[in-house]
Amino acid sequence: MKKTITALLGATALTLAAFGPAAAQEDVRPAIIYDLGGKFDRSFNEGVFNGATRFEEETGIDFREFEPQNDAQREQAMRRFAEQGFEPILAVGFSQQSALERVAAEFPETDFAIIDSVVDLPNVASYVFKEHEGSYLVGMLAAMASESDTVGFVGGMDIPLIRKFACGYAQGVKAVAPDAEVLVNMTGTTGAAWNDPVRGGELTRSQIEQGADVIYHAAGGTGIGVLRAAADAGKLGIGVDSNQNMLHPGSVLTSMLKRVDNATYQLFTASRAGEFEPGVQVLGLAEGGVGWALDENNENLITQEMKDAVAEAERQIIAGEIDVHDYMTDSSCPAVSM
């Protein structure tokens, strides 16, 4: 049985005792430090949890986890896990980059990994995703579903990574409806922007007042408020990272899947086989790293025409026939002003 570590306020809470005895398996002892917002955010963190759970169910090897409640606890947790011999140690989110750079350098014989950032050390695997490709596809779906030719995007923390989502989305919208308007709002500039569903709802209602009838979020826990506000207003939301179609069946057009679950599962599996690979691993459409969700909760919203159009676009992106601009390459977006 996995022993979930509850984050406690204050640095003194991170004692060796808090982490409990080492796992029984000696070949691999995985550990996870989640991003702020908690593992059950129905989004990014939960995707990592699902991938780790899949590994545990298939192998019988448990994993340890920690949910920080402030920035300082991240580095403390990494160091404690490393001191107790856990590996690979997975840091979830770009905000853990600086902490991981310090701890991984202190423990050069321990394998680490990070999602959404790059740490250039020989014992660190860095997983980054082509979020703009998956966002392009859901942007196409948004444009085809919209009746007002106005759609929205609500981001969490205003950082280049989230603008990358927004830019890919806008490009997909414009590919279908060149004259459509794409409204873009960010929730904030600190980590609190990932866990503010009230503010997410406010931004969504504001966009609806401006005519938006489909709103895509890339906002972590804040996005729960986005989807709820859209559903309450009789509009359509688009989820992110994990499949969020079931949160409001019939009101969530689709979800842009960022397969952090696959990345986590692959990391743990490779480590168990002694095949841990440091360095940068980029996961896009071609690698199964991003996509969109179709299930019983949204099948009545997606027509065959929509499926065919998105399938063709996916083929063209993988083949290099469509080049979806990555905002992070030059801090610009050809489809919308940000």
mmCIF file of C-alpha atoms in Angstrom:
data_model
loop_
_atom_site.group_PDB
_atom_site.id
_atom_site.type_symbol
_atom_site.label_atom_id
_atom_site.label_comp_id
_atom_site.label_asym_id
_atom_site.label_seq_id
_atom_site.Cartn_x
_atom_site.Cartn_y
_atom_site.Cartn_z
ATOM 1 C CA MET A 1 0.000 0.000 0.000
ATOM 2 C CA LYS A 2 1.411 3.341 -1.012
ATOM 3 C CA LYS A 3 1.946 5.791 1.836
ATOM 4 C CA THR A 4 0.820 9.224 0.748
ATOM 5 C CA ILE A 5 2.765 11.985 2.441
ATOM 6 C CA THR A 6 0.585 14.918 3.399
ATOM 7 C CA ALA A 7 2.365 18.256 3.049
ATOM 8 C CA LEU A 8 2.592 20.060 6.382
ATOM 9 C CA LEU A 9 3.271 23.748 6.818
ATOM 10 C CA GLY A 10 6.771 24.653 7.922
ATOM 11 C CA ALA A 11 10.190 23.321 7.085
ATOM 12 C CA THR A 12 10.380 21.269 10.298
ATOM 13 C CA ALA A 13 7.632 18.986 9.021
ATOM 14 C CA LEU A 14 9.985 17.408 6.511
ATOM 15 C CA THR A 15 11.720 14.935 8.770
ATOM 16 C CA LEU A 16 13.083 11.574 7.835
ATOM 17 C CA ALA A 17 10.326 9.962 9.851
ATOM 18 C CA ALA A 18 7.719 11.604 7.659
ATOM 19 C CA PHE A 19 8.894 9.628 4.701
ATOM 20 C CA GLY A 20 8.545 6.284 6.414
ATOM 21 C CA PRO A 21 10.524 3.119 5.699
ATOM 22 C CA ALA A 22 11.922 2.409 2.277
ATOM 23 C CA ALA A 23 9.889 0.429 -0.212
ATOM 24 C CA ALA A 24 10.284 -3.333 -0.160
ATOM 25 C CA GLN A 25 11.475 -3.527 -3.769
ATOM 26 C CA GLU A 26 15.177 -2.840 -4.212
ATOM 27 C CA ASP A 27 15.373 -2.656 -7.997
ATOM 28 C CA VAL A 28 13.476 0.631 -8.290
ATOM 29 C CA ARG A 29 12.012 2.930 -5.641
ATOM 30 C CA PRO A 30 10.197 5.786 -7.405
ATOM 31 C CA ALA A 31 9.205 9.031 -5.742
ATOM 32 C CA ILE A 32 7.175 12.044 -6.891
ATOM 33 C CA ILE A 33 7.120 15.668 -5.758
ATOM 34 C CA TYR A 34 3.936 17.194 -7.169
ATOM 35 C CA ASP A 35 3.453 20.765 -8.270
ATOM 36 C CA LEU A 36 1.344 23.158 -6.210
ATOM 37 C CA GLY A 37 -2.363 22.455 -6.485
ATOM 38 C CA GLY A 38 -2.295 18.889 -5.205
ATOM 39 C CA LYS A 39 -2.292 15.509 -6.886
ATOM 40 C CA PHE A 40 -6.075 15.421 -7.259
ATOM 41 C CA ASP A 41 -6.302 18.608 -9.329
ATOM 42 C CA ARG A 42 -8.201 16.712 -12.068
ATOM 43 C CA SER A 43 -5.474 17.951 -14.422
ATOM 44 C CA PHE A 44 -1.670 18.019 -14.549
ATOM 45 C CA ASN A 45 -0.700 16.504 -11.203
ATOM 46 C CA GLU A 46 -3.423 13.898 -11.392
ATOM 47 C CA GLY A 47 -2.122 12.765 -14.778
ATOM 48 C CA VAL A 48 1.262 12.047 -13.164
ATOM 49 C CA PHE A 49 -0.468 10.205 -10.327
ATOM 50 C CA ASN A 50 -2.418 8.098 -12.826
ATOM 51 C CA GLY A 51 0.747 7.091 -14.666
ATOM 52 C CA ALA A 52 2.461 6.130 -11.416
ATOM 53 C CA THR A 53 -0.600 4.173 -10.297
ATOM 54 C CA ARG A 54 -0.616 2.265 -13.576
ATOM 55 C CA PHE A 55 3.024 1.312 -12.980
ATOM 56 C CA GLU A 56 2.253 0.213 -9.415
ATOM 57 C CA GLU A 57 -0.735 -1.892 -10.485
ATOM 58 C CA GLU A 58 1.259 -3.656 -13.195
ATOM 59 C CA THR A 59 4.445 -4.288 -11.201
ATOM 60 C CA GLY A 60 3.397 -4.358 -7.561
ATOM 61 C CA ILE A 61 6.089 -1.756 -6.849
ATOM 62 C CA ASP A 62 4.784 1.159 -4.841
ATOM 63 C CA PHE A 63 5.845 4.773 -5.151
ATOM 64 C CA ARG A 64 6.234 7.554 -2.639
ATOM 65 C CA GLU A 65 4.789 11.014 -3.140
ATOM 66 C CA PHE A 66 4.804 14.457 -1.610
ATOM 67 C CA GLU A 67 2.384 17.349 -2.066
ATOM 68 C CA PRO A 68 4.155 20.633 -1.251
ATOM 69 C CA GLN A 69 2.195 23.558 0.047
ATOM 70 C CA ASN A 70 4.922 26.119 -0.555
ATOM 71 C CA ASP A 71 8.002 26.516 -2.736
ATOM 72 C CA ALA A 72 10.533 25.783 -0.005
ATOM 73 C CA GLN A 73 9.172 22.308 0.641
ATOM 74 C CA ARG A 74 10.035 21.127 -2.872
ATOM 75 C CA GLU A 75 13.790 21.160 -2.358
ATOM 76 C CA GLN A 76 13.501 19.692 1.116
ATOM 77 C CA ALA A 77 11.417 16.803 -0.200
ATOM 78 C CA MET A 78 13.821 16.080 -3.067
ATOM 79 C CA ARG A 79 16.773 15.995 -0.718
ATOM 80 C CA ARG A 80 15.025 13.705 1.783
ATOM 81 C CA PHE A 81 13.994 11.282 -0.938
ATOM 82 C CA ALA A 82 17.547 11.227 -2.306
ATOM 83 C CA GLU A 83 19.049 10.700 1.146
ATOM 84 C CA GLN A 84 16.792 7.692 1.643
ATOM 85 C CA GLY A 85 17.821 6.148 -1.659
ATOM 86 C CA PHE A 86 14.667 6.659 -3.711
ATOM 87 C CA GLU A 87 15.051 6.814 -7.484
ATOM 88 C CA PRO A 88 13.981 7.917 -9.931
ATOM 89 C CA ILE A 89 12.771 11.067 -8.190
ATOM 90 C CA LEU A 90 10.271 12.900 -10.377
ATOM 91 C CA ALA A 91 9.778 16.664 -9.988
ATOM 92 C CA VAL A 92 6.485 17.787 -11.490
ATOM 93 C CA GLY A 93 6.420 21.256 -13.055
ATOM 94 C CA PHE A 94 8.773 23.957 -14.278
ATOM 95 C CA SER A 95 8.787 25.653 -10.861
ATOM 96 C CA GLN A 96 10.961 22.855 -9.508
ATOM 97 C CA GLN A 97 13.825 23.456 -11.935
ATOM 98 C CA SER A 98 16.135 25.461 -9.682
ATOM 99 C CA ALA A 99 15.592 23.149 -6.710
ATOM 100 C CA LEU A 100 16.268 20.101 -8.855
ATOM 101 C CA GLU A 101 19.449 21.620 -10.275
ATOM 102 C CA ARG A 102 20.826 21.976 -6.765
ATOM 103 C CA VAL A 103 19.734 18.602 -5.404
ATOM 104 C CA ALA A 104 20.642 16.553 -8.488
ATOM 105 C CA ALA A 105 24.135 18.061 -8.402
ATOM 106 C CA GLU A 106 24.463 17.019 -4.739
ATOM 107 C CA PHE A 107 23.436 13.425 -5.539
ATOM 108 C CA PRO A 108 25.141 12.603 -8.874
ATOM 109 C CA GLU A 109 24.539 8.850 -8.456
ATOM 110 C CA THR A 110 20.768 9.293 -8.095
ATOM 111 C CA ASP A 111 18.433 9.447 -11.091
ATOM 112 C CA PHE A 112 16.036 12.380 -11.289
ATOM 113 C CA ALA A 113 13.457 13.591 -13.807
ATOM 114 C CA ILE A 114 11.446 16.745 -14.357
ATOM 115 C CA ILE A 115 8.325 17.514 -16.362
ATOM 116 C CA ASP A 116 7.959 20.817 -18.226
ATOM 117 C CA SER A 117 11.509 22.063 -17.849
ATOM 118 C CA VAL A 118 15.065 21.174 -18.828
ATOM 119 C CA VAL A 119 17.831 20.477 -16.322
ATOM 120 C CA ASP A 120 21.162 19.925 -18.034
ATOM 121 C CA LEU A 121 22.772 17.412 -15.710
ATOM 122 C CA PRO A 122 23.909 13.860 -16.534
ATOM 123 C CA ASN A 123 21.552 12.269 -13.997
ATOM 124 C CA VAL A 124 18.370 14.126 -15.016
ATOM 125 C CA ALA A 125 15.759 13.212 -17.629
ATOM 126 C CA SER A 126 13.772 16.232 -18.840
ATOM 127 C CA TYR A 127 10.317 15.695 -20.339
ATOM 128 C CA VAL A 128 8.866 18.515 -22.423
ATOM 129 C CA PHE A 129 5.775 18.448 -24.607
ATOM 130 C CA LYS A 130 4.544 19.990 -27.832
ATOM 131 C CA GLU A 131 1.467 21.452 -26.191
ATOM 132 C CA HIS A 132 0.970 23.773 -29.155
ATOM 133 C CA GLU A 133 0.244 20.791 -31.414
ATOM 134 C CA GLY A 134 -2.507 19.379 -29.207
ATOM 135 C CA SER A 135 -3.885 22.867 -28.597
ATOM 136 C CA TYR A 136 -4.083 23.420 -32.358
ATOM 137 C CA LEU A 137 -6.384 20.417 -32.692
ATOM 138 C CA VAL A 138 -8.758 21.503 -29.923
ATOM 139 C CA GLY A 139 -8.714 25.003 -31.419
ATOM 140 C CA MET A 140 -10.036 23.539 -34.644
ATOM 141 C CA LEU A 141 -12.784 21.764 -32.729
ATOM 142 C CA ALA A 142 -13.643 24.973 -30.874
ATOM 143 C CA ALA A 143 -13.999 26.896 -34.135
ATOM 144 C CA MET A 144 -16.194 24.203 -35.663
ATOM 145 C CA ALA A 145 -18.410 24.059 -32.566
ATOM 146 C CA SER A 146 -18.714 27.820 -32.088
ATOM 147 C CA GLU A 147 -21.867 29.563 -33.225
ATOM 148 C CA SER A 148 -20.646 33.078 -32.417
ATOM 149 C CA ASP A 149 -17.202 33.005 -34.071
ATOM 150 C CA THR A 150 -15.784 34.075 -30.707
ATOM 151 C CA VAL A 151 -13.933 31.632 -28.485
ATOM 152 C CA GLY A 152 -11.895 32.040 -25.335
ATOM 153 C CA PHE A 153 -8.769 30.870 -23.550
ATOM 154 C CA VAL A 154 -8.099 31.112 -19.823
ATOM 155 C CA GLY A 155 -4.549 30.429 -18.707
ATOM 156 C CA GLY A 156 -3.204 29.924 -15.214
ATOM 157 C CA MET A 157 0.113 31.572 -14.391
ATOM 158 C CA ASP A 158 1.193 33.992 -17.125
ATOM 159 C CA ILE A 159 4.350 32.285 -18.346
ATOM 160 C CA PRO A 160 5.678 31.412 -21.820
ATOM 161 C CA LEU A 161 4.587 27.789 -21.448
ATOM 162 C CA ILE A 162 0.927 28.760 -21.012
ATOM 163 C CA ARG A 163 1.145 31.274 -23.847
ATOM 164 C CA LYS A 164 2.351 28.326 -25.910
ATOM 165 C CA PHE A 165 -0.987 26.597 -25.246
ATOM 166 C CA ALA A 166 -2.910 29.769 -26.121
ATOM 167 C CA CYS A 167 -0.988 30.370 -29.337
ATOM 168 C CA GLY A 168 -1.442 26.810 -30.597
ATOM 169 C CA TYR A 169 -5.151 27.038 -29.797
ATOM 170 C CA ALA A 170 -5.536 30.328 -31.659
ATOM 171 C CA GLN A 171 -3.762 28.909 -34.702
ATOM 172 C CA GLY A 172 -6.174 25.976 -34.789
ATOM 173 C CA VAL A 173 -9.154 28.305 -34.479
ATOM 174 C CA LYS A 174 -7.896 30.536 -37.297
ATOM 175 C CA ALA A 175 -7.187 27.544 -39.556
ATOM 176 C CA VAL A 176 -10.923 26.811 -39.525
ATOM 177 C CA ALA A 177 -12.354 30.322 -39.129
ATOM 178 C CA PRO A 178 -9.851 33.031 -40.147
ATOM 179 C CA ASP A 179 -12.140 35.835 -38.977
ATOM 180 C CA ALA A 180 -12.946 34.324 -35.595
ATOM 181 C CA GLU A 181 -12.027 36.246 -32.448
ATOM 182 C CA VAL A 182 -9.925 34.550 -29.772
ATOM 183 C CA LEU A 183 -10.114 36.094 -26.289
ATOM 184 C CA VAL A 184 -7.135 35.402 -24.034
ATOM 185 C CA ASN A 185 -6.889 35.965 -20.276
ATOM 186 C CA MET A 186 -4.348 34.792 -17.711
ATOM 187 C CA THR A 187 -5.280 34.236 -14.076
ATOM 188 C CA GLY A 188 -2.187 35.679 -12.392
ATOM 189 C CA THR A 189 1.577 35.897 -12.152
ATOM 190 C CA THR A 190 2.280 33.663 -9.147
ATOM 191 C CA GLY A 191 1.819 30.001 -8.317
ATOM 192 C CA ALA A 192 -1.564 30.818 -6.759
ATOM 193 C CA ALA A 193 -2.904 31.201 -10.304
ATOM 194 C CA TRP A 194 -3.034 27.408 -10.611
ATOM 195 C CA ASN A 195 -5.536 26.961 -7.803
ATOM 196 C CA ASP A 196 -8.113 29.747 -8.020
ATOM 197 C CA PRO A 197 -11.344 28.312 -9.472
ATOM 198 C CA VAL A 198 -13.323 31.387 -8.352
ATOM 199 C CA ARG A 199 -11.148 33.652 -10.486
ATOM 200 C CA GLY A 200 -11.308 31.120 -13.310
ATOM 201 C CA GLY A 201 -15.091 31.366 -13.240
ATOM 202 C CA GLU A 202 -14.980 35.155 -13.233
ATOM 203 C CA LEU A 203 -12.729 35.285 -16.290
ATOM 204 C CA THR A 204 -14.937 32.779 -18.089
ATOM 205 C CA ARG A 205 -18.093 34.751 -17.433
ATOM 206 C CA SER A 206 -16.356 37.885 -18.685
ATOM 207 C CA GLN A 207 -15.423 36.145 -21.927
ATOM 208 C CA ILE A 208 -18.963 34.834 -22.329
ATOM 209 C CA GLU A 209 -20.259 38.394 -21.928
ATOM 210 C CA GLN A 210 -17.950 39.330 -24.828
ATOM 211 C CA GLY A 211 -19.525 36.644 -27.001
ATOM 212 C CA ALA A 212 -17.368 33.567 -26.396
ATOM 213 C CA ASP A 213 -19.279 30.296 -26.543
ATOM 214 C CA VAL A 214 -16.333 27.875 -26.286
ATOM 215 C CA ILE A 215 -13.616 28.434 -23.636
ATOM 216 C CA TYR A 216 -10.392 26.407 -23.360
ATOM 217 C CA HIS A 217 -8.388 26.467 -20.149
ATOM 218 C CA ALA A 218 -4.790 25.646 -19.337
ATOM 219 C CA ALA A 219 -4.969 26.606 -15.693
ATOM 220 C CA GLY A 220 -4.661 23.554 -13.445
ATOM 221 C CA GLY A 221 -7.130 23.642 -10.562
ATOM 222 C CA THR A 222 -8.302 27.091 -11.657
ATOM 223 C CA GLY A 223 -9.709 25.430 -14.751
ATOM 224 C CA ILE A 224 -12.308 23.630 -12.654
ATOM 225 C CA GLY A 225 -13.972 27.018 -12.235
ATOM 226 C CA VAL A 226 -13.664 27.691 -15.973
ATOM 227 C CA LEU A 227 -15.464 24.501 -16.919
ATOM 228 C CA ARG A 228 -18.141 24.985 -14.273
ATOM 229 C CA ALA A 229 -18.865 28.569 -15.338
ATOM 230 C CA ALA A 230 -19.085 27.565 -19.005
ATOM 231 C CA ALA A 231 -21.469 24.717 -18.214
ATOM 232 C CA ASP A 232 -23.628 26.903 -15.957
ATOM 233 C CA ALA A 233 -23.976 29.433 -18.778
ATOM 234 C CA GLY A 234 -24.915 26.802 -21.350
ATOM 235 C CA LYS A 235 -21.605 27.211 -23.171
ATOM 236 C CA LEU A 236 -18.828 24.736 -23.930
ATOM 237 C CA GLY A 237 -15.559 24.306 -22.074
ATOM 238 C CA ILE A 238 -12.388 22.516 -23.140
ATOM 239 C CA GLY A 239 -10.338 20.682 -20.527
ATOM 240 C CA VAL A 240 -6.598 20.167 -20.394
ATOM 241 C CA ASP A 241 -3.854 17.706 -19.447
ATOM 242 C CA SER A 242 -6.120 14.898 -18.171
ATOM 243 C CA ASN A 243 -9.446 13.922 -19.693
ATOM 244 C CA GLN A 244 -11.907 16.312 -18.036
ATOM 245 C CA ASN A 245 -14.897 15.472 -20.235
ATOM 246 C CA MET A 246 -16.684 13.782 -17.341
ATOM 247 C CA LEU A 247 -16.681 16.859 -15.114
ATOM 248 C CA HIS A 248 -19.676 18.316 -16.972
ATOM 249 C CA PRO A 249 -20.895 15.717 -19.481
ATOM 250 C CA GLY A 250 -22.326 17.341 -22.573
ATOM 251 C CA SER A 251 -20.783 20.719 -21.705
ATOM 252 C CA VAL A 252 -17.089 19.888 -22.166
ATOM 253 C CA LEU A 253 -16.387 19.825 -25.883
ATOM 254 C CA THR A 254 -13.166 17.867 -25.430
ATOM 255 C CA SER A 255 -9.920 17.899 -23.436
ATOM 256 C CA MET A 256 -6.434 18.504 -24.736
ATOM 257 C CA LEU A 257 -4.507 15.527 -23.440
ATOM 258 C CA LYS A 258 -0.970 16.121 -22.271
ATOM 259 C CA ARG A 259 0.227 12.613 -21.606
ATOM 260 C CA VAL A 260 2.207 13.189 -18.451
ATOM 261 C CA ASP A 261 0.757 9.838 -17.374
ATOM 262 C CA ASN A 262 2.634 8.111 -20.187
ATOM 263 C CA ALA A 263 5.825 10.012 -19.413
ATOM 264 C CA THR A 264 5.645 8.960 -15.759
ATOM 265 C CA TYR A 265 4.887 5.349 -16.584
ATOM 266 C CA GLN A 266 7.698 5.210 -19.146
ATOM 267 C CA LEU A 267 10.166 6.776 -16.716
ATOM 268 C CA PHE A 268 9.427 4.299 -13.948
ATOM 269 C CA THR A 269 9.358 1.345 -16.342
ATOM 270 C CA ALA A 270 12.678 2.266 -17.922
ATOM 271 C CA SER A 271 14.265 2.747 -14.511
ATOM 272 C CA ARG A 272 13.074 -0.652 -13.371
ATOM 273 C CA ALA A 273 14.689 -2.194 -16.454
ATOM 274 C CA GLY A 274 17.952 -0.360 -15.815
ATOM 275 C CA GLU A 275 17.365 1.780 -18.886
ATOM 276 C CA PHE A 276 17.019 5.247 -17.399
ATOM 277 C CA GLU A 277 17.911 7.822 -20.058
ATOM 278 C CA PRO A 278 19.027 11.292 -19.026
ATOM 279 C CA GLY A 279 18.624 14.228 -21.374
ATOM 280 C CA VAL A 280 15.728 15.968 -23.080
ATOM 281 C CA GLN A 281 12.760 13.974 -24.346
ATOM 282 C CA VAL A 282 10.248 15.902 -26.456
ATOM 283 C CA LEU A 283 6.754 14.431 -26.759
ATOM 284 C CA GLY A 284 4.327 15.676 -29.411
ATOM 285 C CA LEU A 285 1.643 14.213 -31.644
ATOM 286 C CA ALA A 286 4.078 11.870 -33.351
ATOM 287 C CA GLU A 287 5.250 10.465 -30.020
ATOM 288 C CA GLY A 288 1.776 10.157 -28.493
ATOM 289 C CA GLY A 289 2.586 12.931 -26.052
ATOM 290 C CA VAL A 290 -0.449 15.106 -26.802
ATOM 291 C CA GLY A 291 -3.907 14.560 -28.259
ATOM 292 C CA TRP A 292 -7.596 15.140 -27.609
ATOM 293 C CA ALA A 293 -10.268 13.195 -25.771
ATOM 294 C CA LEU A 294 -13.346 11.565 -27.283
ATOM 295 C CA ASP A 295 -15.581 9.425 -25.082
ATOM 296 C CA GLU A 296 -19.191 8.850 -24.110
ATOM 297 C CA ASN A 297 -19.314 12.233 -22.353
ATOM 298 C CA ASN A 298 -18.700 14.313 -25.481
ATOM 299 C CA GLU A 299 -19.431 12.016 -28.425
ATOM 300 C CA ASN A 300 -22.688 13.841 -29.174
ATOM 301 C CA LEU A 301 -20.786 17.117 -29.505
ATOM 302 C CA ILE A 302 -18.231 15.899 -32.051
ATOM 303 C CA THR A 303 -19.518 15.319 -35.583
ATOM 304 C CA GLN A 304 -17.900 13.054 -38.153
ATOM 305 C CA GLU A 305 -16.860 16.152 -40.079
ATOM 306 C CA MET A 306 -15.028 17.421 -37.010
ATOM 307 C CA LYS A 307 -13.317 14.075 -36.462
ATOM 308 C CA ASP A 308 -12.191 13.904 -40.078
ATOM 309 C CA ALA A 309 -10.861 17.467 -40.115
ATOM 310 C CA VAL A 310 -8.835 16.967 -36.938
ATOM 311 C CA ALA A 311 -7.518 13.580 -38.087
ATOM 312 C CA GLU A 312 -6.284 15.138 -41.314
ATOM 313 C CA ALA A 313 -4.670 18.032 -39.457
ATOM 314 C CA GLU A 314 -2.935 15.593 -37.120
ATOM 315 C CA ARG A 315 -1.586 13.674 -40.096
ATOM 316 C CA GLN A 316 -0.314 16.877 -41.681
ATOM 317 C CA ILE A 317 1.343 18.066 -38.471
ATOM 318 C CA ILE A 318 3.151 14.750 -38.012
ATOM 319 C CA ALA A 319 4.193 14.780 -41.664
ATOM 320 C CA GLY A 320 5.499 18.329 -41.403
ATOM 321 C CA GLU A 321 2.922 19.695 -43.826
ATOM 322 C CA ILE A 322 1.475 21.956 -41.109
ATOM 323 C CA ASP A 323 3.965 23.820 -38.952
ATOM 324 C CA VAL A 324 2.294 24.909 -35.716
ATOM 325 C CA HIS A 325 4.230 27.878 -34.395
ATOM 326 C CA ASP A 326 5.730 27.418 -30.928
ATOM 327 C CA TYR A 327 5.364 30.630 -28.920
ATOM 328 C CA MET A 328 8.400 29.726 -26.832
ATOM 329 C CA THR A 329 10.757 29.907 -29.797
ATOM 330 C CA ASP A 330 10.428 33.673 -30.240
ATOM 331 C CA SER A 331 7.824 34.944 -27.744
ATOM 332 C CA SER A 332 5.377 35.773 -30.517
ATOM 333 C CA CYS A 333 2.149 34.365 -31.898
ATOM 334 C CA PRO A 334 1.032 34.815 -35.507
ATOM 335 C CA ALA A 335 -2.624 34.159 -34.696
ATOM 336 C CA VAL A 336 -3.429 36.338 -31.685
ATOM 337 C CA SER A 337 -1.960 39.225 -29.760
ATOM 338 C CA MET A 338 -0.727 38.298 -26.285
#
